[in-house]
Short mmCIF file of C-alpha atoms in Angstrom, two decimals:
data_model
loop_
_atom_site.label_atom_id
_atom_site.label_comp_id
_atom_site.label_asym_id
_atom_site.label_seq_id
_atom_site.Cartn_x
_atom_site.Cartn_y
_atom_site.Cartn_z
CA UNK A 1 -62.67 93.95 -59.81
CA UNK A 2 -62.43 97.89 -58.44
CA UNK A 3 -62.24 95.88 -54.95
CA UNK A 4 -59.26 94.30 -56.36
CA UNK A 5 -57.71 97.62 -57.63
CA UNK A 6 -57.40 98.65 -53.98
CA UNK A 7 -55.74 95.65 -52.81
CA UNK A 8 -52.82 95.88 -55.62
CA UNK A 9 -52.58 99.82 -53.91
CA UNK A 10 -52.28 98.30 -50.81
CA UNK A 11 -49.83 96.20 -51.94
CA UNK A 12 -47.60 98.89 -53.60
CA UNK A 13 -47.54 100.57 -49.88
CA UNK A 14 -46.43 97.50 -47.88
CA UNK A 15 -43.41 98.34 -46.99
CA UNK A 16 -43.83 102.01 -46.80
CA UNK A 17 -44.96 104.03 -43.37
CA UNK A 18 -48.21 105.53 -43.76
CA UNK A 19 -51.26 106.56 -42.30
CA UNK A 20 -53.75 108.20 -44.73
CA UNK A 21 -54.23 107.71 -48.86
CA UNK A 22 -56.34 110.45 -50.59
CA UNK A 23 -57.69 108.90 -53.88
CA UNK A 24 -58.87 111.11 -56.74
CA UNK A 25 -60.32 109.99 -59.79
CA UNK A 26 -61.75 106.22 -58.59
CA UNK A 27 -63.93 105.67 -61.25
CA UNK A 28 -66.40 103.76 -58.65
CA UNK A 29 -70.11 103.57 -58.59
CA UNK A 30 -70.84 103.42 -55.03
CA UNK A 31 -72.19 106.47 -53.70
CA UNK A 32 -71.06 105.98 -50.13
CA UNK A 33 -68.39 103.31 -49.32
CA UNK A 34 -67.33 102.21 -45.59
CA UNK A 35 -65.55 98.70 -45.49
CA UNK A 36 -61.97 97.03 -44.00
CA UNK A 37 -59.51 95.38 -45.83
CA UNK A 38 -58.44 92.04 -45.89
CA UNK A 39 -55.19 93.95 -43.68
CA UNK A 40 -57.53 95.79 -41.74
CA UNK A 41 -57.37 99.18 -43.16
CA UNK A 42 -59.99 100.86 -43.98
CA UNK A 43 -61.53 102.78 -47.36
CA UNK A 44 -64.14 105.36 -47.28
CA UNK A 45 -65.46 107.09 -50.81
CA UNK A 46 -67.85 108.36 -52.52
CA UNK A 47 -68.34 107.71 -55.94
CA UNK A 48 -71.23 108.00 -59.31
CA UNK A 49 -73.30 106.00 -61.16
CA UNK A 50 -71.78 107.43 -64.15
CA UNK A 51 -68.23 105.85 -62.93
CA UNK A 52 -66.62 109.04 -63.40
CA UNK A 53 -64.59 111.30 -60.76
CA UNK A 54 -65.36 109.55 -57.64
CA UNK A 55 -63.05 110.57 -54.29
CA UNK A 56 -61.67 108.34 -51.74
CA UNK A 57 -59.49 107.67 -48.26
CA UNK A 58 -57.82 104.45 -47.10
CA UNK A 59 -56.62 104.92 -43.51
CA UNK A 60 -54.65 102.54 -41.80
CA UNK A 61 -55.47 100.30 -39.39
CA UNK A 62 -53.98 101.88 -36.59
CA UNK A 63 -56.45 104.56 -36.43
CA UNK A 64 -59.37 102.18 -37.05
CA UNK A 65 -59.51 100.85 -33.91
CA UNK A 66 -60.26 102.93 -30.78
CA UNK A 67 -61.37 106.39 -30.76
CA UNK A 68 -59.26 107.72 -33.76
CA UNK A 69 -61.66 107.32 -35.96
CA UNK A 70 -64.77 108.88 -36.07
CA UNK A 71 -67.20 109.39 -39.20
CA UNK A 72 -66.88 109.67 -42.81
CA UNK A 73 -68.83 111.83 -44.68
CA UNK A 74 -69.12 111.38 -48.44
CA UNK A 75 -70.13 115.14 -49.93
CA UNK A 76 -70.72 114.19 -52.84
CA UNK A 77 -68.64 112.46 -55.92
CA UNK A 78 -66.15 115.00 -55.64
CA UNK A 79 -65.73 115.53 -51.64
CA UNK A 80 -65.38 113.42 -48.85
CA UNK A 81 -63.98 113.83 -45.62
CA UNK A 82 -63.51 111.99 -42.33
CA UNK A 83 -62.92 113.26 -38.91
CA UNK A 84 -60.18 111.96 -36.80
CA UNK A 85 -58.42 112.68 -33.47
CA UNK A 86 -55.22 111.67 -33.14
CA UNK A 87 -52.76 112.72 -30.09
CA UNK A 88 -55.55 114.79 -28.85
CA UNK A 89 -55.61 116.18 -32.07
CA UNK A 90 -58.91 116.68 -34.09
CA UNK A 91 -58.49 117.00 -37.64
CA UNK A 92 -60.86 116.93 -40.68
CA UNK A 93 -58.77 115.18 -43.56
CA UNK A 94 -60.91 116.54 -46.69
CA UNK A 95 -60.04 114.56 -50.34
CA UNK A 96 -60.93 116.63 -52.98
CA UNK A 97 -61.34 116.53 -57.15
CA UNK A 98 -62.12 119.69 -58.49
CA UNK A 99 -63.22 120.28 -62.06
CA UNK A 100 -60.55 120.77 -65.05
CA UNK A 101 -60.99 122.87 -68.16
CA UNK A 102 -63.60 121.54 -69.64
CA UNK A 103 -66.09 122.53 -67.15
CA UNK A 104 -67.76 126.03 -66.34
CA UNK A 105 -66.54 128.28 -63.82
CA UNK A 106 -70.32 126.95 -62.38
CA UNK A 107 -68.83 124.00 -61.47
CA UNK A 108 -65.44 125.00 -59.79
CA UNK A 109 -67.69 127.26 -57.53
CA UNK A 110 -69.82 124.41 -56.54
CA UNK A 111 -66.64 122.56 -55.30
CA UNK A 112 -65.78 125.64 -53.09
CA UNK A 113 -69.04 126.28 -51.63
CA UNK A 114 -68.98 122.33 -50.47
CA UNK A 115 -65.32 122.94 -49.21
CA UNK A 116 -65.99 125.81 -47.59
CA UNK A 117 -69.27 124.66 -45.72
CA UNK A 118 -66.97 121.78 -44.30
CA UNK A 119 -64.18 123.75 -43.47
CA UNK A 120 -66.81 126.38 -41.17
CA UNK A 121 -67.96 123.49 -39.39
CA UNK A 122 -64.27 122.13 -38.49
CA UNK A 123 -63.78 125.52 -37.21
CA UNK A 124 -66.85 125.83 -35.12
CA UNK A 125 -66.08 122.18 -33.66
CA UNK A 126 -62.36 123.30 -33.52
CA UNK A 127 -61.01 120.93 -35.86
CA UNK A 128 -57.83 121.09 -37.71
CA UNK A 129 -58.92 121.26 -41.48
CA UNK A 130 -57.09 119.07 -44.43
CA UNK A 131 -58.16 119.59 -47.68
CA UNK A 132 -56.19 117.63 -50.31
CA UNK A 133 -56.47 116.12 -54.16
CA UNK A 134 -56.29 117.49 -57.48
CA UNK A 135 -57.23 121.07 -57.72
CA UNK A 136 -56.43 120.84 -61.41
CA UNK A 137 -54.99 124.23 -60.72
CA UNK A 138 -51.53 126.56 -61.24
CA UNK A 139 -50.34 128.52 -58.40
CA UNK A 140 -47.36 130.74 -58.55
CA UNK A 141 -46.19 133.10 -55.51
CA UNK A 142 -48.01 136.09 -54.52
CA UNK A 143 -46.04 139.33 -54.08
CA UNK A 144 -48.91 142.03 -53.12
CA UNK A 145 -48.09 143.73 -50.15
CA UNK A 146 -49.40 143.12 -47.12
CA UNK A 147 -51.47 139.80 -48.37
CA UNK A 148 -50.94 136.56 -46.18
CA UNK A 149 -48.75 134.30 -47.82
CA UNK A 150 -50.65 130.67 -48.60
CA UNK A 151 -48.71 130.04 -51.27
CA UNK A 152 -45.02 129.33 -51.13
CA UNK A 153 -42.12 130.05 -53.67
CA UNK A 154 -41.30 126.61 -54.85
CA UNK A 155 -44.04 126.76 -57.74
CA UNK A 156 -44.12 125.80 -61.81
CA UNK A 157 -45.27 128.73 -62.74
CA UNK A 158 -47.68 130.11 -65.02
CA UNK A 159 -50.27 130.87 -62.78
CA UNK A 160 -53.67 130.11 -64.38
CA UNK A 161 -56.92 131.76 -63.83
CA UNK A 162 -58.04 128.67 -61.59
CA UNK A 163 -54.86 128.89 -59.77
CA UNK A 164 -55.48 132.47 -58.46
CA UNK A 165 -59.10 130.96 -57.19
CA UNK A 166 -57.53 128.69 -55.13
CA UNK A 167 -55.07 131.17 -53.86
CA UNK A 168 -57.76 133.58 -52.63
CA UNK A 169 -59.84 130.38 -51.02
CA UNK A 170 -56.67 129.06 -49.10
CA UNK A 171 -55.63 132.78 -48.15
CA UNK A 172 -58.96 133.47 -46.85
CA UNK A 173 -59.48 130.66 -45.01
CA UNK A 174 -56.20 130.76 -43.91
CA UNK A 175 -55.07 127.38 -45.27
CA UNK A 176 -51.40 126.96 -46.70
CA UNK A 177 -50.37 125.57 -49.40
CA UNK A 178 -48.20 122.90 -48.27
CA UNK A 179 -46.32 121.68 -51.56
CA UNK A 180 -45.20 124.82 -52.61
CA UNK A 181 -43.11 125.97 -49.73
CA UNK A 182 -40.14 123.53 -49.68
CA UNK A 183 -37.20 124.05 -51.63
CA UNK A 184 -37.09 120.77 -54.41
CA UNK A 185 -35.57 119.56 -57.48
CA UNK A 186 -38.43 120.06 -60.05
CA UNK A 187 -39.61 116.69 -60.67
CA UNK A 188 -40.34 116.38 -56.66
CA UNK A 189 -42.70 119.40 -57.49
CA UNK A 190 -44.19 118.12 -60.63
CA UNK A 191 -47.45 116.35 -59.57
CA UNK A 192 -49.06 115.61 -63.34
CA UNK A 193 -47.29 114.90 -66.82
CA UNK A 194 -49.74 115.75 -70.16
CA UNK A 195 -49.59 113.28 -72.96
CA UNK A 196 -48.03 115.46 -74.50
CA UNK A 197 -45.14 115.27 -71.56
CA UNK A 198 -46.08 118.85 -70.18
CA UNK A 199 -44.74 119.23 -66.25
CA UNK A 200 -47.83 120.72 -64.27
CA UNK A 201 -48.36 121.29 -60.34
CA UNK A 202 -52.19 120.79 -60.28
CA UNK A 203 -52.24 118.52 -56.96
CA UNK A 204 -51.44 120.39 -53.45
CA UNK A 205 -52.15 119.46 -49.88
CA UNK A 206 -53.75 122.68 -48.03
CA UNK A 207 -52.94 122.78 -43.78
CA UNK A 208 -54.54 124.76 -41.08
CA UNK A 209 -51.91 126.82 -39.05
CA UNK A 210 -51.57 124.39 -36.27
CA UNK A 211 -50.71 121.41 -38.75
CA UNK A 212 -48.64 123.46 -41.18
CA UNK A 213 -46.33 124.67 -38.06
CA UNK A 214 -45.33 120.74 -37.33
CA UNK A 215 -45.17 120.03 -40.62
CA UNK A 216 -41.55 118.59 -41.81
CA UNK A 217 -42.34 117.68 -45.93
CA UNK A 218 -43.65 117.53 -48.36
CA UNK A 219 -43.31 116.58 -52.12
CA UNK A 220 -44.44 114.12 -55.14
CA UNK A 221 -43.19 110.65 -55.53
CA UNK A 222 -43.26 107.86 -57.44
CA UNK A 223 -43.45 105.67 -54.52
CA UNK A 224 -46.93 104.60 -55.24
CA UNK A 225 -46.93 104.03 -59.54
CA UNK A 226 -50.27 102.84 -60.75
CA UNK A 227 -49.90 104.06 -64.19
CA UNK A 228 -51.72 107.55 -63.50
CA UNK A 229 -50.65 110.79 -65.30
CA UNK A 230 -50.52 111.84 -61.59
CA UNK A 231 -47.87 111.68 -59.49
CA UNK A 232 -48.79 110.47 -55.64
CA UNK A 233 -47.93 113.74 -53.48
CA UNK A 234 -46.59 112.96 -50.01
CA UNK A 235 -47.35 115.01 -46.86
CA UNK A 236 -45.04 113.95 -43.58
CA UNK A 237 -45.64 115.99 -40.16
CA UNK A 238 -45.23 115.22 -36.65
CA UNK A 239 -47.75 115.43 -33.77
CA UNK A 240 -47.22 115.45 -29.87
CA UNK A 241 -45.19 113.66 -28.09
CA UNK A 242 -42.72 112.59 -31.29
CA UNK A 243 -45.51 110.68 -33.04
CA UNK A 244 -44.48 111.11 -37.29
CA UNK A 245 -47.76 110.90 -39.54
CA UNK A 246 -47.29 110.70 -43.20
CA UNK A 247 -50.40 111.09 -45.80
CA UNK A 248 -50.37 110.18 -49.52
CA UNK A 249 -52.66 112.03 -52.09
CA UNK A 250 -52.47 110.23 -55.12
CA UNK A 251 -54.88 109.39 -58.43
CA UNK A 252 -55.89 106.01 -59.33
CA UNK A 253 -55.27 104.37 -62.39
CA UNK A 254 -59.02 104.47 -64.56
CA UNK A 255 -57.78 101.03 -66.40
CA UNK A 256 -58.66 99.35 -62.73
CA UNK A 257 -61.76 100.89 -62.77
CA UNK A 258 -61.52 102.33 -59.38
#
């Protein structure tokens, strides 16, 4: 069962340090999800009918109990979000999917006008925003003078036209692009492999100024293999007092139906 699927993930990570998982791609039918593992961490998604694109977050049980976490919002079958405050810290961790080629400009913008509506409220409730998933987008540095800097120079370029409309929503927003600012051996920046055995950068974790200053990493790994054309992207970056947090965006495997 899909239930199932995310109990062989859980397994994959069980003797790895984590915190977060950002799912892309589940494949469930559940519009809104909120339930516990057998170990006690929790999953939160939103999925379709249709069992198609569907987005997802597993936190870890740690942050269940207390006052860590605090709501989930499922956005819709491509967004969800939950709000957490850790070390005095409030954050918005945002998973995203956003549309690939085949689909209309139409619905790329429809993404970014539900990203963007989350990411004014974090800032009006002073949250520290998190968007991350697969942006199915190509970034490559940005030179013009004068313009902030979201993304970094560790890219594969070419730069698609999708890729320069996330550039301009991170820059706006003041968001940086966290996987492309560390200096890695290509397959650590390589986040999706065609059929065809094409090397693309299409996944990226986006910080808030606050998060990307304690920020120590971040890069794909094949820590967590499910068989996706993905790679899962890891995020590592330390809050007060010493505390090390470490995220995982990654895409499920559709054979699970997740």
């Amino acid at each position: 069962s899909s239930d199932d699927a995310v109990q062989v993930l859980l397994e994959e990570t069980r003797n790895m340090s984590w915190d977060m998982i950002m799912l892309t791609e589940t494949w469930r039918c559940e519009t809104e999800e909120l339930w516990d593992t057998e170990d006690g961490h929790r999953f939160m998604g939103a999925g379709s009918a249709s069992r198609r694109r569907g987005v997802a977050i597993v936190l870890d049980r740690r942050w269940v109990t207390g006052k860590s976490f605090e709501k989930i919002v499922p956005v819709s079958e491509r967004i969800c979000f939950a709000d957490l405050v850790i070390c005095k810290l409030r954050i918005r961790a945002t998973c995203c999917y956003l549309p690939d080629s085949t689909y209309g400009d139409a619905s790329v913008k429809e993404v970014y006008t539900g990203l963007s509506g989350r990411h004014a409220e974090a800032c009006k409730e002073k949250r520290q925003m998190l968007p991350a998933g697969d942006f199915n987008a190509e970034v490559e540095p940005d030179r013009e003078k004068g313009r902030r800097y979201a993304v970094g120079n560790y890219t594969l370029r070419p730069q698609n036209a999708r890729g320069r409309w996330l550039k301009d929503w991170a820059g706006s927003r003041r968001l940086t692009i966290a996987n492309t600012h560390f200096k890695k051996r290509k397959k650590k920046l390589v986040t999706h492999i065609g059929t065809s055995g094409s090397e693309r950068q299409i996944d990226f974790f986006l910080l808030s100024a606050l998060l990307w200053k304690r920020t120590q990493d971040c890069e794909s790994t094949s820590q967590i293999d499910l068989g996706s054309d993905h790679r899962a992207l890891r995020l590592t970056f330390l809050l007060k007092g010493g505390f090390r947090m470490k995220r995982f965006q990654t895409q499920s495997k559709p054979e699970l139906e997740w």
